[in-house]
PDB file of C-alpha atoms in Angstrom:
ATOM      1  CA  MET A   1      64.628  81.706  31.308  1.00 46.00           C
ATOM      2  CA  SER A   2      61.087  81.486  30.460  1.00 46.00           C
ATOM      3  CA  GLU A   3      59.854  78.212  29.160  1.00 47.00           C
ATOM      4  CA  GLU A   4      57.680  78.206  26.073  1.00 46.00           C
ATOM      5  CA  ARG A   5      54.609  76.073  26.415  1.00 47.00           C
ATOM      6  CA  LEU A   6      53.752  73.825  23.521  1.00 44.00           C
ATOM      7  CA  SER A   7      50.222  74.380  22.555  1.00 45.00           C
ATOM      8  CA  GLY A   8      47.987  71.390  21.793  1.00 47.00           C
ATOM      9  CA  SER A   9      45.921  73.568  19.550  1.00 49.00           C
ATOM     10  CA  ASP A  10      45.929  72.844  15.762  1.00 50.00           C
ATOM     11  CA  GLU A  11      45.171  76.409  14.999  1.00 53.00           C
ATOM     12  CA  GLY A  12      47.260  77.708  12.180  1.00 54.00           C
ATOM     13  CA  VAL A  13      48.229  74.198  11.042  1.00 54.00           C
ATOM     14  CA  GLN A  14      46.674  73.161   7.694  1.00 58.00           C
ATOM     15  CA  LYS A  15      45.890  69.485   7.514  1.00 57.00           C
ATOM     16  CA  PRO A  16      46.271  67.702   4.168  1.00 57.00           C
ATOM     17  CA  ARG A  17      42.915  66.988   2.615  1.00 60.00           C
ATOM     18  CA  ARG A  18      41.934  63.388   1.940  1.00 60.00           C
ATOM     19  CA  ARG A  19      40.832  63.063  -1.660  1.00 61.00           C
ATOM     20  CA  SER A  20      37.726  61.005  -2.243  1.00 63.00           C
ATOM     21  CA  LEU A  21      37.572  58.971  -5.446  1.00 61.00           C
ATOM     22  CA  ASN A  22      34.912  59.889  -7.918  1.00 69.00           C
ATOM     23  CA  PRO A  23      32.207  57.181  -7.795  1.00 66.00           C
ATOM     24  CA  TRP A  24      31.824  57.363 -11.557  1.00 68.00           C
ATOM     25  CA  PHE A  25      35.509  56.606 -11.956  1.00 63.00           C
ATOM     26  CA  LEU A  26      35.177  53.600  -9.654  1.00 63.00           C
ATOM     27  CA  ALA A  27      32.190  52.316 -11.602  1.00 64.00           C
ATOM     28  CA  ALA A  28      34.040  52.671 -14.892  1.00 66.00           C
ATOM     29  CA  LEU A  29      37.072  50.883 -13.476  1.00 68.00           C
ATOM     30  CA  ALA A  30      34.920  48.034 -12.206  1.00 66.00           C
ATOM     31  CA  GLY A  31      33.297  47.761 -15.609  1.00 63.00           C
ATOM     32  CA  LEU A  32      36.648  47.442 -17.338  1.00 69.00           C
ATOM     33  CA  VAL A  33      37.508  44.543 -15.061  1.00 64.00           C
ATOM     34  CA  LEU A  34      34.171  42.742 -14.941  1.00 63.00           C
ATOM     35  CA  ILE A  35      32.815  43.074 -18.484  1.00 61.00           C
ATOM     36  CA  PRO A  36      35.489  40.922 -20.171  1.00 58.00           C
ATOM     37  CA  ALA A  37      35.028  38.302 -17.471  1.00 59.00           C
ATOM     38  CA  ILE A  38      31.255  38.000 -17.831  1.00 60.00           C
ATOM     39  CA  ARG A  39      30.995  38.594 -21.582  1.00 52.00           C
ATOM     40  CA  PRO A  40      31.079  34.847 -22.417  1.00 50.00           C
ATOM     41  CA  LEU A  41      28.183  34.348 -20.013  1.00 53.00           C
ATOM     42  CA  LEU A  42      26.126  37.048 -21.706  1.00 53.00           C
ATOM     43  CA  ARG A  43      26.739  35.928 -25.295  1.00 54.00           C
ATOM     44  CA  PHE A  44      23.590  34.512 -26.859  1.00 57.00           C
ATOM     45  CA  GLU A  45      24.049  31.145 -28.521  1.00 70.00           C
ATOM     46  CA  PRO A  46      21.004  29.917 -30.441  1.00 83.00           C
ATOM     47  CA  ASP A  47      20.057  26.280 -30.214  1.00 91.00           C
ATOM     48  CA  PRO A  48      21.284  24.029 -33.027  1.00 92.00           C
ATOM     49  CA  PRO A  49      18.868  23.956 -35.963  1.00 96.00           C
ATOM     50  CA  PRO A  50      16.179  21.274 -35.705  1.00 97.00           C
ATOM     51  CA  VAL A  51      15.761  18.337 -38.052  1.00 98.00           C
ATOM     52  CA  LEU A  52      13.343  19.430 -40.777  1.00 98.00           C
ATOM     53  CA  ARG A  53      13.182  16.267 -42.858  1.00 98.00           C
ATOM     54  CA  GLN A  54      15.105  13.066 -43.461  1.00 99.00           C
ATOM     55  CA  LEU A  55      16.483  12.573 -46.955  1.00 99.00           C
ATOM     56  CA  PRO A  56      15.971   9.226 -48.696  1.00 98.00           C
ATOM     57  CA  ASP A  57      18.939   7.290 -50.023  1.00 98.00           C
ATOM     58  CA  TRP A  58      19.975   8.548 -53.428  1.00 98.00           C
ATOM     59  CA  ARG A  59      22.590   7.756 -56.062  1.00 99.00           C
ATOM     60  CA  LEU A  60      23.692   9.827 -59.055  1.00 99.00           C
ATOM     61  CA  VAL A  61      27.025  10.418 -60.818  1.00 99.00           C
ATOM     62  CA  ASP A  62      29.566  13.166 -60.220  1.00 99.00           C
ATOM     63  CA  GLN A  63      31.592  15.375 -62.539  1.00 99.00           C
ATOM     64  CA  ASN A  64      34.076  12.536 -63.057  1.00 98.00           C
ATOM     65  CA  GLY A  65      31.376  10.111 -64.174  1.00 98.00           C
ATOM     66  CA  GLU A  66      31.760   8.128 -60.966  1.00 99.00           C
ATOM     67  CA  SER A  67      28.873   6.845 -58.882  1.00 99.00           C
ATOM     68  CA  PHE A  68      28.132   9.264 -56.063  1.00 99.00           C
ATOM     69  CA  GLY A  69      25.325   9.362 -53.537  1.00 98.00           C
ATOM     70  CA  SER A  70      24.167   9.399 -49.960  1.00 98.00           C
ATOM     71  CA  ASP A  71      26.448   6.501 -48.981  1.00 98.00           C
ATOM     72  CA  GLU A  72      29.514   8.631 -49.735  1.00 98.00           C
ATOM     73  CA  LEU A  73      28.151  11.368 -47.483  1.00 98.00           C
ATOM     74  CA  VAL A  74      27.320   9.302 -44.401  1.00 96.00           C
ATOM     75  CA  GLY A  75      28.984  10.907 -41.400  1.00 96.00           C
ATOM     76  CA  GLU A  76      29.617  14.182 -43.236  1.00 97.00           C
ATOM     77  CA  VAL A  77      27.914  17.553 -43.079  1.00 99.00           C
ATOM     78  CA  TYR A  78      27.256  19.094 -46.474  1.00 99.00           C
ATOM     79  CA  VAL A  79      25.681  22.117 -48.121  1.00 99.00           C
ATOM     80  CA  ALA A  80      23.389  21.210 -51.023  1.00 99.00           C
ATOM     81  CA  SER A  81      22.649  23.587 -53.885  1.00 99.00           C
ATOM     82  CA  PHE A  82      20.711  23.353 -57.143  1.00 98.00           C
ATOM     83  CA  LEU A  83      21.840  24.797 -60.464  1.00 98.00           C
ATOM     84  CA  PHE A  84      22.476  24.041 -64.127  1.00 96.00           C
ATOM     85  CA  THR A  85      25.344  24.910 -66.412  1.00 96.00           C
ATOM     86  CA  ARG A  86      23.337  26.894 -69.000  1.00 95.00           C
ATOM     87  CA  CYS A  87      21.666  29.039 -66.354  1.00 94.00           C
ATOM     88  CA  ALA A  88      22.323  32.712 -67.086  1.00 90.00           C
ATOM     89  CA  THR A  89      20.366  34.258 -64.215  1.00 90.00           C
ATOM     90  CA  VAL A  90      20.715  33.104 -60.610  1.00 94.00           C
ATOM     91  CA  CYS A  91      23.242  30.280 -61.037  1.00 96.00           C
ATOM     92  CA  PRO A  92      26.366  32.389 -61.662  1.00 96.00           C
ATOM     93  CA  ARG A  93      25.629  34.405 -58.518  1.00 96.00           C
ATOM     94  CA  LEU A  94      24.824  31.242 -56.597  1.00 98.00           C
ATOM     95  CA  THR A  95      28.088  29.615 -57.644  1.00 98.00           C
ATOM     96  CA  ALA A  96      30.038  32.733 -56.658  1.00 98.00           C
ATOM     97  CA  SER A  97      28.338  32.699 -53.245  1.00 98.00           C
ATOM     98  CA  LEU A  98      29.229  29.044 -52.760  1.00 98.00           C
ATOM     99  CA  ARG A  99      32.839  29.799 -53.602  1.00 98.00           C
ATOM    100  CA  GLN A 100      32.844  32.478 -50.890  1.00 98.00           C
ATOM    101  CA  LEU A 101      31.393  30.002 -48.413  1.00 98.00           C
ATOM    102  CA  GLU A 102      33.920  27.307 -49.331  1.00 98.00           C
ATOM    103  CA  ARG A 103      36.771  29.800 -48.975  1.00 98.00           C
ATOM    104  CA  ARG A 104      35.547  30.869 -45.541  1.00 98.00           C
ATOM    105  CA  TYR A 105      35.358  27.262 -44.401  1.00 98.00           C
ATOM    106  CA  ARG A 106      38.937  26.771 -45.551  1.00 97.00           C
ATOM    107  CA  GLU A 107      40.310  30.000 -44.081  1.00 97.00           C
ATOM    108  CA  GLU A 108      38.681  29.413 -40.689  1.00 98.00           C
ATOM    109  CA  GLY A 109      39.704  25.769 -40.468  1.00 97.00           C
ATOM    110  CA  VAL A 110      36.273  24.186 -40.907  1.00 97.00           C
ATOM    111  CA  GLU A 111      37.376  21.012 -42.654  1.00 93.00           C
ATOM    112  CA  GLU A 112      34.618  18.464 -42.094  1.00 94.00           C
ATOM    113  CA  VAL A 113      32.068  19.884 -44.501  1.00 98.00           C
ATOM    114  CA  ARG A 114      31.384  19.334 -48.199  1.00 98.00           C
ATOM    115  CA  LEU A 115      29.436  21.064 -50.936  1.00 99.00           C
ATOM    116  CA  VAL A 116      27.171  19.164 -53.338  1.00 99.00           C
ATOM    117  CA  SER A 117      25.531  20.867 -56.321  1.00 99.00           C
ATOM    118  CA  PHE A 118      22.673  19.034 -58.043  1.00 99.00           C
ATOM    119  CA  SER A 119      22.059  19.777 -61.722  1.00 98.00           C
ATOM    120  CA  VAL A 120      18.390  20.467 -62.430  1.00 98.00           C
ATOM    121  CA  ASP A 121      19.041  20.075 -66.170  1.00 96.00           C
ATOM    122  CA  PRO A 122      20.497  16.557 -66.073  1.00 97.00           C
ATOM    123  CA  GLU A 123      19.703  15.668 -69.686  1.00 95.00           C
ATOM    124  CA  HIS A 124      22.117  18.360 -70.825  1.00 96.00           C
ATOM    125  CA  ASP A 125      24.527  18.462 -67.893  1.00 98.00           C
ATOM    126  CA  THR A 126      26.684  15.405 -68.490  1.00 98.00           C
ATOM    127  CA  PRO A 127      29.660  14.732 -66.204  1.00 99.00           C
ATOM    128  CA  GLU A 128      31.937  16.281 -68.835  1.00 99.00           C
ATOM    129  CA  ARG A 129      29.875  19.480 -68.930  1.00 98.00           C
ATOM    130  CA  LEU A 130      29.826  19.643 -65.143  1.00 99.00           C
ATOM    131  CA  ARG A 131      33.597  19.264 -65.092  1.00 98.00           C
ATOM    132  CA  ASP A 132      33.983  22.032 -67.673  1.00 98.00           C
ATOM    133  CA  TYR A 133      31.631  24.221 -65.645  1.00 98.00           C
ATOM    134  CA  ALA A 134      33.708  23.609 -62.527  1.00 98.00           C
ATOM    135  CA  GLY A 135      36.857  24.608 -64.373  1.00 98.00           C
ATOM    136  CA  SER A 136      35.343  27.774 -65.789  1.00 97.00           C
ATOM    137  CA  ARG A 137      34.090  28.815 -62.343  1.00 96.00           C
ATOM    138  CA  SER A 138      37.294  27.947 -60.440  1.00 95.00           C
ATOM    139  CA  ILE A 139      35.451  25.402 -58.306  1.00 97.00           C
ATOM    140  CA  ASP A 140      37.658  23.441 -55.916  1.00 94.00           C
ATOM    141  CA  LEU A 141      36.601  19.848 -56.563  1.00 97.00           C
ATOM    142  CA  GLU A 142      38.504  18.507 -53.579  1.00 95.00           C
ATOM    143  CA  ARG A 143      35.418  18.823 -51.400  1.00 96.00           C
ATOM    144  CA  TRP A 144      32.834  20.176 -53.834  1.00 98.00           C
ATOM    145  CA  SER A 145      30.964  17.677 -56.005  1.00 99.00           C
ATOM    146  CA  LEU A 146      28.614  18.403 -58.911  1.00 99.00           C
ATOM    147  CA  VAL A 147      26.135  15.622 -59.574  1.00 99.00           C
ATOM    148  CA  THR A 148      23.783  14.650 -62.380  1.00 99.00           C
ATOM    149  CA  GLY A 149      21.833  11.608 -63.521  1.00 98.00           C
ATOM    150  CA  VAL A 150      18.656  10.576 -65.259  1.00 98.00           C
ATOM    151  CA  GLU A 151      15.939  13.193 -64.944  1.00 97.00           C
ATOM    152  CA  PRO A 152      13.401  11.201 -62.867  1.00 98.00           C
ATOM    153  CA  GLU A 153      16.018  10.312 -60.256  1.00 98.00           C
ATOM    154  CA  VAL A 154      17.264  13.880 -59.973  1.00 98.00           C
ATOM    155  CA  ARG A 155      13.703  15.176 -59.741  1.00 98.00           C
ATOM    156  CA  SER A 156      12.914  12.643 -57.029  1.00 98.00           C
ATOM    157  CA  ILE A 157      15.744  13.741 -54.754  1.00 98.00           C
ATOM    158  CA  VAL A 158      15.149  17.465 -55.373  1.00 98.00           C
ATOM    159  CA  VAL A 159      11.346  17.515 -55.132  1.00 98.00           C
ATOM    160  CA  ASP A 160      10.548  14.557 -52.891  1.00 98.00           C
ATOM    161  CA  GLY A 161      13.756  14.549 -50.885  1.00 98.00           C
ATOM    162  CA  PHE A 162      14.636  18.200 -50.357  1.00 99.00           C
ATOM    163  CA  ALA A 163      11.031  19.399 -50.880  1.00 98.00           C
ATOM    164  CA  LEU A 164      12.216  22.067 -53.316  1.00 98.00           C
ATOM    165  CA  PRO A 165      10.798  23.005 -56.731  1.00 96.00           C
ATOM    166  CA  MET A 166      12.224  21.771 -60.016  1.00 95.00           C
ATOM    167  CA  GLY A 167      10.378  22.889 -63.127  1.00 93.00           C
ATOM    168  CA  GLU A 168      10.398  21.501 -66.623  1.00 92.00           C
ATOM    169  CA  ARG A 169      13.087  22.737 -68.963  1.00 89.00           C
ATOM    170  CA  LEU A 170      11.909  25.577 -71.189  1.00 89.00           C
ATOM    171  CA  ASP A 171      13.610  26.361 -74.492  1.00 83.00           C
ATOM    172  CA  LEU A 172      13.786  30.117 -74.939  1.00 83.00           C
ATOM    173  CA  ALA A 173      14.674  32.359 -77.844  1.00 78.00           C
ATOM    174  CA  GLY A 174      18.293  32.639 -78.846  1.00 77.00           C
ATOM    175  CA  GLY A 175      19.164  29.130 -77.764  1.00 74.00           C
ATOM    176  CA  LEU A 176      18.658  29.914 -74.096  1.00 80.00           C
ATOM    177  CA  VAL A 177      16.953  27.548 -71.687  1.00 86.00           C
ATOM    178  CA  ASP A 178      15.395  27.943 -68.289  1.00 90.00           C
ATOM    179  CA  VAL A 179      14.557  25.563 -65.468  1.00 93.00           C
ATOM    180  CA  ALA A 180      12.646  26.950 -62.513  1.00 92.00           C
ATOM    181  CA  HIS A 181      14.446  25.917 -59.344  1.00 94.00           C
ATOM    182  CA  ALA A 182      15.296  27.112 -55.865  1.00 94.00           C
ATOM    183  CA  ALA A 183      18.353  29.291 -55.332  1.00 94.00           C
ATOM    184  CA  ARG A 184      18.392  28.365 -51.663  1.00 97.00           C
ATOM    185  CA  LEU A 185      20.992  26.289 -49.847  1.00 99.00           C
ATOM    186  CA  ALA A 186      20.116  23.226 -47.796  1.00 99.00           C
ATOM    187  CA  LEU A 187      22.289  22.251 -44.834  1.00 99.00           C
ATOM    188  CA  VAL A 188      22.417  18.487 -44.291  1.00 99.00           C
ATOM    189  CA  ASP A 189      23.802  16.806 -41.180  1.00 99.00           C
ATOM    190  CA  ARG A 190      25.858  13.634 -40.714  1.00 98.00           C
ATOM    191  CA  ASP A 191      22.723  11.488 -40.650  1.00 98.00           C
ATOM    192  CA  GLY A 192      21.368  12.787 -43.951  1.00 98.00           C
ATOM    193  CA  ALA A 193      18.758  15.057 -42.360  1.00 99.00           C
ATOM    194  CA  VAL A 194      18.013  18.561 -43.632  1.00 99.00           C
ATOM    195  CA  ARG A 195      18.636  21.042 -40.824  1.00 99.00           C
ATOM    196  CA  GLY A 196      17.844  24.285 -42.599  1.00 98.00           C
ATOM    197  CA  TYR A 197      17.237  26.201 -45.817  1.00 99.00           C
ATOM    198  CA  TYR A 198      19.095  29.452 -46.332  1.00 98.00           C
ATOM    199  CA  ALA A 199      19.346  32.289 -48.824  1.00 98.00           C
ATOM    200  CA  SER A 200      22.555  32.563 -50.804  1.00 97.00           C
ATOM    201  CA  ASP A 201      23.095  36.247 -49.996  1.00 97.00           C
ATOM    202  CA  ALA A 202      25.637  37.552 -47.477  1.00 97.00           C
ATOM    203  CA  VAL A 203      23.307  37.148 -44.490  1.00 98.00           C
ATOM    204  CA  GLY A 204      22.317  33.638 -45.521  1.00 98.00           C
ATOM    205  CA  LEU A 205      25.926  32.565 -46.079  1.00 98.00           C
ATOM    206  CA  ASP A 206      26.897  33.818 -42.639  1.00 98.00           C
ATOM    207  CA  GLU A 207      24.086  31.838 -41.058  1.00 98.00           C
ATOM    208  CA  VAL A 208      25.008  28.700 -42.993  1.00 98.00           C
ATOM    209  CA  PHE A 209      28.580  29.047 -41.771  1.00 98.00           C
ATOM    210  CA  HIS A 210      27.656  29.369 -38.095  1.00 98.00           C
ATOM    211  CA  ARG A 211      24.976  26.676 -38.289  1.00 98.00           C
ATOM    212  CA  THR A 212      27.518  24.340 -39.868  1.00 98.00           C
ATOM    213  CA  ARG A 213      29.847  24.806 -36.910  1.00 98.00           C
ATOM    214  CA  GLN A 214      26.999  24.125 -34.511  1.00 98.00           C
ATOM    215  CA  ILE A 215      26.131  20.866 -36.224  1.00 98.00           C
ATOM    216  CA  LEU A 216      29.773  19.792 -36.378  1.00 98.00           C
ATOM    217  CA  ALA A 217      29.999  20.343 -32.618  1.00 96.00           C
ATOM    218  CA  GLU A 218      27.093  18.008 -31.877  1.00 94.00           C
TER     219      GLU A 218
END
């Protein structure tokens, strides 16, 4: 019987091919793993807003006719605004913007912040009229105060304190009045220092919100 010899040759035998991974696939896979991990390190966080000016002590009265001033706001961050109840131009929009801001604070759990609106027509805007205005505009008075007082004291805090304009009251045709004033918002920290002035549009409100959180975290 003849013995068959086993050949050591691989001829005729097809070896399985080793598949190499696409380098682009590997890069994409690595990105999916690494990007979420390093994203917090890449996020840009601006520095907290600087102190622009220190407010003097002030005292007026609120919509309930009760004394209200800087002493009640020590240790609290607040957003100051300037309006008057007979304003038919910027004030309705400003008040609506402030309501949006207050609602966002509430919905996102930002509790340690207040809103304070200063009347720039204090001779007309009595506490009763401020309270009526708050009711007609659905203002939540739990952390939003409207303040008034004698004209020289209001002017002092607006012009000398906040460094914002406050014109004389002008009587217009048809029983309308106008008082030139700023429609900007002022963000005040726990120490009574102004940390920024912001527009009351959507971009400005967003910045006020984030700047508020920065200051609260200090």
